[in-house]
Tab-separated table of C-alpha atoms in Angstrom:
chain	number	residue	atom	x	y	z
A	12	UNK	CA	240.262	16.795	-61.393
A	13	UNK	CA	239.961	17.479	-57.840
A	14	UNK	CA	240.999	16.210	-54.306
A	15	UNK	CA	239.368	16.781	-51.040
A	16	UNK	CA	240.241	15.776	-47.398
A	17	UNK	CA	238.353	15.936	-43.928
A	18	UNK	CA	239.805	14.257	-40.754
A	19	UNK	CA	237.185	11.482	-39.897
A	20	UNK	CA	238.209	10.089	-36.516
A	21	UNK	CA	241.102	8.612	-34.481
A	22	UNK	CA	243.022	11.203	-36.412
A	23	UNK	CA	242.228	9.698	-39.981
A	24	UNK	CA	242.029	11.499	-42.822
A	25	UNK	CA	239.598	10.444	-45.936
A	26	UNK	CA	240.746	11.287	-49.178
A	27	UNK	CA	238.266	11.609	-51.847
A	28	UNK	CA	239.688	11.873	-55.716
A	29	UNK	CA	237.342	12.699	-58.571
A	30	UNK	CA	238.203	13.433	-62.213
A	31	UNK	CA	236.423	14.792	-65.044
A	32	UNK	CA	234.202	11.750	-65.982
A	33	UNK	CA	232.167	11.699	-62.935
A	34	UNK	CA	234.174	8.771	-61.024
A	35	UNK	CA	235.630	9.150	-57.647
A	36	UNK	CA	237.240	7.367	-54.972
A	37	UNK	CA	237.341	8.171	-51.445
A	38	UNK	CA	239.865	6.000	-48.946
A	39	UNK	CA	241.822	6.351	-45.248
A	40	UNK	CA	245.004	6.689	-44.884
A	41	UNK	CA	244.247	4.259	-42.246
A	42	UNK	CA	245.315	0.923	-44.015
A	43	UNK	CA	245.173	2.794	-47.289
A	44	UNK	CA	241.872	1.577	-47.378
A	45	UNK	CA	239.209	2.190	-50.606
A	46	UNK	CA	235.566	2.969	-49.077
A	47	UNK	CA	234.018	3.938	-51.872
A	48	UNK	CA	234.470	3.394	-56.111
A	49	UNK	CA	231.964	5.767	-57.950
A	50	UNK	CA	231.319	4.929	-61.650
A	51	UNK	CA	229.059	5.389	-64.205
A	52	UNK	CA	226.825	2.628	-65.593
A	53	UNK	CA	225.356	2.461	-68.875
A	54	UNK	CA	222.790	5.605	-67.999
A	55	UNK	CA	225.118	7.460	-66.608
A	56	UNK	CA	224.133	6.653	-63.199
A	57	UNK	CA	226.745	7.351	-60.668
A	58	UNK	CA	227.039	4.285	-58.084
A	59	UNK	CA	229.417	2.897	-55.509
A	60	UNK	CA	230.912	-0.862	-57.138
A	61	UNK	CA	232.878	-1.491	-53.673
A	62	UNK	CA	232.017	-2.688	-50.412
A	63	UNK	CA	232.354	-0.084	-47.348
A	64	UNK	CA	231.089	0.056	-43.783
A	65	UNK	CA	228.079	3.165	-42.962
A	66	UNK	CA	230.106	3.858	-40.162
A	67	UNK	CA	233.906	4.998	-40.747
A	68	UNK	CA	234.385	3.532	-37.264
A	69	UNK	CA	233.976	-0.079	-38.058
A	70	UNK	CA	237.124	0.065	-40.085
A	71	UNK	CA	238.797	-0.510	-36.401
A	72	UNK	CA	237.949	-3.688	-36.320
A	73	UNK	CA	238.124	-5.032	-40.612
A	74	UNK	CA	238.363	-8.772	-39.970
A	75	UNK	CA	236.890	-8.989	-43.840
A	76	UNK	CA	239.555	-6.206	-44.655
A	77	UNK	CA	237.378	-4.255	-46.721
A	78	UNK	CA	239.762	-2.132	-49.006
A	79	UNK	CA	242.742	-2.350	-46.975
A	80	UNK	CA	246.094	-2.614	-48.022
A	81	UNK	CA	247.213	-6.161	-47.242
A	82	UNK	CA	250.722	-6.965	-46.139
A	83	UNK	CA	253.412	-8.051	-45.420
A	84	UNK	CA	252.234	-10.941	-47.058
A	85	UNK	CA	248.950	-11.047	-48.172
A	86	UNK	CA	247.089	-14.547	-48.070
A	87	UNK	CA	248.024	-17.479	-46.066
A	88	UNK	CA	250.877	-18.733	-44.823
A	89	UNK	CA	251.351	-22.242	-44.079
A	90	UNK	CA	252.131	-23.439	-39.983
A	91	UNK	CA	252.611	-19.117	-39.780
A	92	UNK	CA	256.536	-19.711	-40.183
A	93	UNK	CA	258.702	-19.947	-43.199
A	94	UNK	CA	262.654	-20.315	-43.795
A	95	UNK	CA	264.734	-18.026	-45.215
A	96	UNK	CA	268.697	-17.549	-45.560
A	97	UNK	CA	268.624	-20.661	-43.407
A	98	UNK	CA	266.831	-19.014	-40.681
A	99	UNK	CA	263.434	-20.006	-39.668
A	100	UNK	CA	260.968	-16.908	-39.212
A	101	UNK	CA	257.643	-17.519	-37.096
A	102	UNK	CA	254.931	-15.637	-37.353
A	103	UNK	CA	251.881	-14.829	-35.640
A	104	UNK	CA	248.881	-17.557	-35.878
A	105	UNK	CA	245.807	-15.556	-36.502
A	106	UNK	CA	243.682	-18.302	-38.913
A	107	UNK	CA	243.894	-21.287	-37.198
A	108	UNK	CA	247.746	-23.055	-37.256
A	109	UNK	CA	247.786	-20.467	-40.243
A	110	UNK	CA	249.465	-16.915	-40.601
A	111	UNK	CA	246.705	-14.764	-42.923
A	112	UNK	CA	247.331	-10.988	-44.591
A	113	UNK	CA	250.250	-9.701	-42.035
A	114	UNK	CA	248.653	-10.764	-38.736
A	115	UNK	CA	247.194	-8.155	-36.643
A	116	UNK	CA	249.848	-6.055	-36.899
A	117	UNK	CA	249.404	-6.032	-40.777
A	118	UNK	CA	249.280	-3.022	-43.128
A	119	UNK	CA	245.512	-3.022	-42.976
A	120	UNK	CA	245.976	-1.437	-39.095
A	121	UNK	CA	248.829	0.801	-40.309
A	122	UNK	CA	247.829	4.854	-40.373
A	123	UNK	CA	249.903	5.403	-43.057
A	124	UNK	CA	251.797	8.883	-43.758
A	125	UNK	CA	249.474	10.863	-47.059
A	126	UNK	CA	251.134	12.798	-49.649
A	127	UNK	CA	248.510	14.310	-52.116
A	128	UNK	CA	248.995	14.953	-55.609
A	129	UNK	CA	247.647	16.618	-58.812
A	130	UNK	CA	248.942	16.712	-62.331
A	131	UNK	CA	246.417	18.018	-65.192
A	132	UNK	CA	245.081	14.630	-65.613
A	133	UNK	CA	245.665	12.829	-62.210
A	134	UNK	CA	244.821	13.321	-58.936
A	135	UNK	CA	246.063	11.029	-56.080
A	136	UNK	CA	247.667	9.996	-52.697
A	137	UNK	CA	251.191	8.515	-52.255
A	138	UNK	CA	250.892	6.708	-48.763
A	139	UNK	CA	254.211	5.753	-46.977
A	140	UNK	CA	255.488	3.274	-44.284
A	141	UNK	CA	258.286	2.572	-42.855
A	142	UNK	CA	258.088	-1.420	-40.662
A	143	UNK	CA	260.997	-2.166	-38.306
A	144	UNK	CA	262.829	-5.051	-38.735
A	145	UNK	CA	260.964	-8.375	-37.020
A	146	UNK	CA	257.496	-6.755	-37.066
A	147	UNK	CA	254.987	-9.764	-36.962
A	148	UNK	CA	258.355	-12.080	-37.381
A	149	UNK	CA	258.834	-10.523	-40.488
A	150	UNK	CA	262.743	-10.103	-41.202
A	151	UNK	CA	264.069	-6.484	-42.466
A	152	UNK	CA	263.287	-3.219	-42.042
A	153	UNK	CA	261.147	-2.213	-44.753
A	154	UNK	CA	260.393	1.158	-46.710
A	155	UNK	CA	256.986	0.843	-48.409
A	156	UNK	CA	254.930	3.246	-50.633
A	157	UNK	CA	251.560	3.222	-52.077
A	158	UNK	CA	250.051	5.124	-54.580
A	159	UNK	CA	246.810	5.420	-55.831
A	160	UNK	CA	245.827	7.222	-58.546
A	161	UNK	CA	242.949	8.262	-60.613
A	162	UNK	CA	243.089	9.611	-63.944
A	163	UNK	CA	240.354	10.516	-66.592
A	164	UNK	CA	240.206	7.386	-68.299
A	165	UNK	CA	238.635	6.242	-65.444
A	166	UNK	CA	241.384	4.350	-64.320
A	167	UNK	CA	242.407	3.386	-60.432
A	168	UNK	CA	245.948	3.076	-60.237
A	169	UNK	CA	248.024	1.149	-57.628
A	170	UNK	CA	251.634	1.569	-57.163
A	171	UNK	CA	253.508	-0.635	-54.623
A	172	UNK	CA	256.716	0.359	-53.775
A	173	UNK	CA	259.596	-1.377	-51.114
A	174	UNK	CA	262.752	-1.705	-50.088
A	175	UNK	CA	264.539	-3.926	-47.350
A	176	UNK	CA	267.588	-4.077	-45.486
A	177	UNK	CA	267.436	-7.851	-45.235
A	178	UNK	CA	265.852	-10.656	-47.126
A	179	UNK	CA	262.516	-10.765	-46.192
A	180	UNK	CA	258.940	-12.019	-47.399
A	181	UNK	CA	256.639	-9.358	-49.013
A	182	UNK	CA	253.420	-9.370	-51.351
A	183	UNK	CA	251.144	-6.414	-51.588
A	184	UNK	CA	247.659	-6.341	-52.536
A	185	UNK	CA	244.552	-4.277	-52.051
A	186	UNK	CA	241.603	-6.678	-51.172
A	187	UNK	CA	238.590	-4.520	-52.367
A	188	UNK	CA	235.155	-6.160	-52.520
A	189	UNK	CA	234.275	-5.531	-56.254
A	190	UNK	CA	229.791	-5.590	-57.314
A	191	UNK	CA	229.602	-3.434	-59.929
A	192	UNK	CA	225.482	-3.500	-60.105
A	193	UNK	CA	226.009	-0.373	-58.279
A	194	UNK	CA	225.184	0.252	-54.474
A	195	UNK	CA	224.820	-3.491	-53.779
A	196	UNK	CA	222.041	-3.920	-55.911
A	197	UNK	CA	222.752	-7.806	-56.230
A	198	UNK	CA	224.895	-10.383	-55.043
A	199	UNK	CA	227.716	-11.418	-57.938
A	200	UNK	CA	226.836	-14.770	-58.950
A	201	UNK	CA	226.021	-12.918	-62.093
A	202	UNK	CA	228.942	-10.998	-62.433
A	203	UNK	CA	230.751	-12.470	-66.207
A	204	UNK	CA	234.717	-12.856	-65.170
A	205	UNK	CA	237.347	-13.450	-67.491
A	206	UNK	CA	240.907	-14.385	-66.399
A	207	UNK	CA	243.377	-14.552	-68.755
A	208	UNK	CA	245.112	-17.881	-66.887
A	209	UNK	CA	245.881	-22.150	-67.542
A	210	UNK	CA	246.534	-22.731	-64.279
A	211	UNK	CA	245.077	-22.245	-60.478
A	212	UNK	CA	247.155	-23.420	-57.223
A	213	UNK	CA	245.070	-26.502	-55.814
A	214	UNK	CA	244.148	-25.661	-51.915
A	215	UNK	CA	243.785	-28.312	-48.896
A	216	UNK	CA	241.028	-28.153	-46.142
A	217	UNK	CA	242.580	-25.150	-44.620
A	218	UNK	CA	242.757	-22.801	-48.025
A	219	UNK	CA	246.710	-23.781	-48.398
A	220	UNK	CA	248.129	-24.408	-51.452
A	221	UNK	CA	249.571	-28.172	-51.636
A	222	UNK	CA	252.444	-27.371	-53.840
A	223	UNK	CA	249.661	-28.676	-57.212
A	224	UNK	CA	249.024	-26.597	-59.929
A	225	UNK	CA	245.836	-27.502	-61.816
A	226	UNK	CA	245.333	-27.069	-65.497
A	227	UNK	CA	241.950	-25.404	-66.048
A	228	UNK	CA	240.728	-26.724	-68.751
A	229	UNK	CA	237.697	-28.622	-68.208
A	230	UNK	CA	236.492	-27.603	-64.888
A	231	UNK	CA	234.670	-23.922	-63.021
A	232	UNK	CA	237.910	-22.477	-62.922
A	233	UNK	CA	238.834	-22.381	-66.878
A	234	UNK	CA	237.736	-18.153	-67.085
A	235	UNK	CA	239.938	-18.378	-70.313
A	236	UNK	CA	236.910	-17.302	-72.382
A	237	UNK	CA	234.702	-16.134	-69.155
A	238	UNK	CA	231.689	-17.542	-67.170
A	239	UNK	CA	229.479	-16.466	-64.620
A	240	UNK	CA	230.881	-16.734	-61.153
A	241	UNK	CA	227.691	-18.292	-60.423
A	242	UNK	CA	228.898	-21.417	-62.007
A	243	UNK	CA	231.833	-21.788	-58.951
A	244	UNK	CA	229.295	-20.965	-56.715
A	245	UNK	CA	227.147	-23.816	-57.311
A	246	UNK	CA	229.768	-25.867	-58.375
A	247	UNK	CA	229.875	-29.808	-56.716
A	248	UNK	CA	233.534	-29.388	-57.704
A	249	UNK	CA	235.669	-30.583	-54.708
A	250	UNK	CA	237.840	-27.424	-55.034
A	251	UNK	CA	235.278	-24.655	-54.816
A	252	UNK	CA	233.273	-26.999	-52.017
A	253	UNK	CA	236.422	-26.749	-49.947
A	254	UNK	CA	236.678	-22.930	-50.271
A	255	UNK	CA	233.089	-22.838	-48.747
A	256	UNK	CA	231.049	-22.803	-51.980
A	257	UNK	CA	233.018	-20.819	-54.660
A	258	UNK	CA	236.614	-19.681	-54.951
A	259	UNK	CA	239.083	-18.465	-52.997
A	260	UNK	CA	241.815	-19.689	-55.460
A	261	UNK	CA	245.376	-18.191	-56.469
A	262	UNK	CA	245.430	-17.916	-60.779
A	263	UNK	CA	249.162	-18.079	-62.391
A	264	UNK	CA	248.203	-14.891	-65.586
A	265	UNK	CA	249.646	-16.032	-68.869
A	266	UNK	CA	250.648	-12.315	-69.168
A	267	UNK	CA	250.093	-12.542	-72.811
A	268	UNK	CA	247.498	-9.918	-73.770
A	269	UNK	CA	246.536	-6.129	-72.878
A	270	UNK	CA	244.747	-7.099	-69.622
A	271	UNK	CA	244.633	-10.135	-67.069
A	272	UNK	CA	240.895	-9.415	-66.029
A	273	UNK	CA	237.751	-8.609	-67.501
A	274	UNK	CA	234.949	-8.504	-65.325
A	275	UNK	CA	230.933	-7.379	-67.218
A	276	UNK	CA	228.132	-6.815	-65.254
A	277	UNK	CA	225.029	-6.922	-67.618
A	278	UNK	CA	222.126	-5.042	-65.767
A	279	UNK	CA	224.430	-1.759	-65.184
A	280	UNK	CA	226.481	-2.381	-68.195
A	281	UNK	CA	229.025	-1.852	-66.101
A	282	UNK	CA	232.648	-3.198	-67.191
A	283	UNK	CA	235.820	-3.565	-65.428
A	284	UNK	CA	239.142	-4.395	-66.631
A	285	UNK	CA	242.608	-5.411	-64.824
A	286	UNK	CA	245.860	-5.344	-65.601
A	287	UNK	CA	249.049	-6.104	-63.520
A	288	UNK	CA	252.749	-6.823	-63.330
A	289	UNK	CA	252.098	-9.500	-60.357
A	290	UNK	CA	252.576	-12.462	-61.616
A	291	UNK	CA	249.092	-13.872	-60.604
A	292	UNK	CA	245.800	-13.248	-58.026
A	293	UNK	CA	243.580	-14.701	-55.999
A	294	UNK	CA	239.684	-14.341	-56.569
A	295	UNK	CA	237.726	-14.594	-54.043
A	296	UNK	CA	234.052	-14.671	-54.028
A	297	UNK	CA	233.338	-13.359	-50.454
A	298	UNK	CA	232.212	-17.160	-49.652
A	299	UNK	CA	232.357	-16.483	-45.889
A	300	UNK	CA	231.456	-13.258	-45.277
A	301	UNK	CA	229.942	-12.413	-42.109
A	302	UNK	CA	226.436	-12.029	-42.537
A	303	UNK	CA	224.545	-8.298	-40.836
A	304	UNK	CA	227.582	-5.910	-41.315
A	305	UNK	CA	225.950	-2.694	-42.148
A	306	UNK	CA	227.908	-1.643	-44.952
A	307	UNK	CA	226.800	1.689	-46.852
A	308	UNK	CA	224.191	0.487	-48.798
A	309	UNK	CA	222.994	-2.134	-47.180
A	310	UNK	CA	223.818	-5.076	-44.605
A	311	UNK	CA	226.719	-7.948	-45.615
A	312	UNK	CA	226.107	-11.587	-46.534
A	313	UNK	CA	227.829	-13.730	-48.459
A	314	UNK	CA	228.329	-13.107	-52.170
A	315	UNK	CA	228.335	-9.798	-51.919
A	316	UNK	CA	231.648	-9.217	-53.274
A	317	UNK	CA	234.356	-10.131	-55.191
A	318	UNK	CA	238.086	-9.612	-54.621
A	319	UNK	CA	240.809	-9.883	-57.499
A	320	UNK	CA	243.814	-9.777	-55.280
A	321	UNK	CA	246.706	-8.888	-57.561
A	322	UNK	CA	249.583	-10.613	-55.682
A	323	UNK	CA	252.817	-13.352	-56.148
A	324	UNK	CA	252.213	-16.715	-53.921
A	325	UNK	CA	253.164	-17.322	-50.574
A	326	UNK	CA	253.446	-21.154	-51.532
A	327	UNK	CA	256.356	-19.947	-53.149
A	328	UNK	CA	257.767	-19.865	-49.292
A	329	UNK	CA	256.900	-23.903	-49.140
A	330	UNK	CA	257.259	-25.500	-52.643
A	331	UNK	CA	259.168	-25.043	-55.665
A	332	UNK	CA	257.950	-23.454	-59.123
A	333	UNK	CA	255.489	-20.479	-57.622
A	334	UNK	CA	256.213	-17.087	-57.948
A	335	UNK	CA	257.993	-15.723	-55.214
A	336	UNK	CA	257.301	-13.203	-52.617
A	337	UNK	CA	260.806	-13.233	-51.747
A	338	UNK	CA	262.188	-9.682	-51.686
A	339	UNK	CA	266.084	-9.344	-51.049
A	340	UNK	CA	268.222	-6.763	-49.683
A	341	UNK	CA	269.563	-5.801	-53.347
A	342	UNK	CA	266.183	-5.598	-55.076
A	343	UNK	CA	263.177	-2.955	-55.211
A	344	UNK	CA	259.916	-3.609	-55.085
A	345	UNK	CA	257.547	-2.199	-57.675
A	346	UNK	CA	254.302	-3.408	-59.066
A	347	UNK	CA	251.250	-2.053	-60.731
A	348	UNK	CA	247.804	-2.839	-60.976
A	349	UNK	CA	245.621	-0.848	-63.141
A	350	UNK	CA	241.492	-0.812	-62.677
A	351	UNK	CA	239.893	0.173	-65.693
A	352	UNK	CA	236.490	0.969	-65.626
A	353	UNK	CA	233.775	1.618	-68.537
A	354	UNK	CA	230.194	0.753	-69.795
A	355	UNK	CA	228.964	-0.953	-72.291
A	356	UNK	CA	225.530	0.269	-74.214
């Protein structure tokens, strides 16, 4: 196990982690953000399965937030206000009418304060932030912690940590761009996902939720027993045609097995596996991304990723019967998500 650090620019510092197994992972402590995953595939062929920018300078501007920490709330939020206690909260429009991952003033833009670590089998960074009450709109000052850690299981590990001095909205997530081929090699309509969920929140024109829950069965969203994402992609199914051509859909987990997510990619044999204590995510199948980014390996265009944005609802701020991102003044945050990666022969 090992950690390194360099200062990069704008005073940021990139943290690489590597264990025994030949995986690393290298990321800022500006907006706690992964540039690089490094994984085996079924040759033992070490390849990056995220999406990154060449340049560690682009990350100034991340309107795709490539590997950022997303918050306070990450995803939309409808007419960027929301009531709570009685109060209404506005927040700032930055999609439209719509409030999106924390406005520009999110966690994604946040240099966050790095504490290294190493145990005998983990090596990691705990990132901290402290955001003053009515940041954004946002009620509450807030205490937050990240952790990532890798261990020699090849596991990523993300732990979100909070506290708040007054109610206030909060959802964490990370919103990597997942391709396991290995350095962009192809775009992820072959990619086999399986999520371990009945039900996906129904979206409107704008990508927010309606307040209906859908029952997959029967249509490109049922990943009960897996698919190809290529199947959303070319989907004439109203709800993937109104996320642009794929998804960009919140799933409710059952929580009933050992893991929410499988995701195989055949050609590398590569195989990754999720499991969380958020109640749900949303996948999204980098539909819109901008097209000519020079990324690491390569230049951006749609497809080239896939999120799996481990995360409660923020419909929960606008209907009844989501899961909440409502965090009060008594309560501590703390969630988990666990990426688990492997090969298959």
């Amino acid at each position: 196990m090992n950690i390194e650090s360099r200062e990069i620019i704008n005073n940021w510092t990139l943290y690489t982690l590597t264990n025994d197994h030949n995986m690393s992972v290298s990321l800022l402590d500006f907006g706690g953000i992964i540039t690089n995953i490094s994984v085996p595939n079924r040759n033992k062929k070490v390849e990056n399965v995220v999406l990154g920018y060449k340049n560690i300078s682009d990350y100034v501007d991340n309107p795709n937030y490539l590997g950022a920490i997303v918050g306070r709330v990450a995803g939309r939020i409808q007419n960027a206000s929301f009531i709570l206690d009685g109060k209404t909260h506005t927040l700032e429009t930055n999609e439209g009418v719509h409030h999106i991952h924390g406005g520009s003033v999110g966690f994604h833009q946040v240099i966050w304060t790095a504490h290294p670590f190493q145990t005998a089998e983990t090596v990691g960074v705990r990132l901290t932030h402290t955001s003053p009450d009515g940041e954004g709109g946002y009620p509450g000052n807030l205490e937050v912690s990240v952790t990532y850690t890798l261990t020699n299981k090849n596991e990523l590990i993300l732990d979100y940590s909070a506290t708040t001095d007054k109610s206030t909205a909060l959802s964490l997530t990370n919103h990597s761009y997942f391709n396991l081929s290995g350095d962009l090699a192809e775009t992820i309509h072959n990619h086999h996902v399986t999520i371990d969920s009945d039900e996906f929140i129904e979206l409107d024109k704008d990508l927010i939720p309606t307040g209906k829950k859908i029952h997959v069965a029967n249509t490109p969203f049922d990943l009960r027993s897996g698919r190809y994402l290529a199947d959303g992609i070319s989907s004439t199914s109203n709800q993937n045609l109104i996320a642009n051509h794929g998804y960009d859909h919140y799933f409710i987990f059952n929580q009933k097995g050992q893991k929410n997510v499988e995701v195989k990619e055949e050609t590398s044999g590569r195989i990754m596996s999720i499991k969380s204590n958020q109640p749900g995510l949303v996948m999204y199948t980098a539909n819109t991304l901008n097209e000519g980014i020079e990324l690491a390996e390569g230049y951006s265009k749609p497809y080239l990723g896939v999120c799996f944005e481990t995360q409660a609802s923020p419909a929960s701020l606008h209907h009844e019967g989501f899961p909440t991102v409502v965090l009060n003044a008594d309560e501590i945050y703390e969630k988990q998500t666990v990426f688990s990666f492997s090969s298959e022969a």
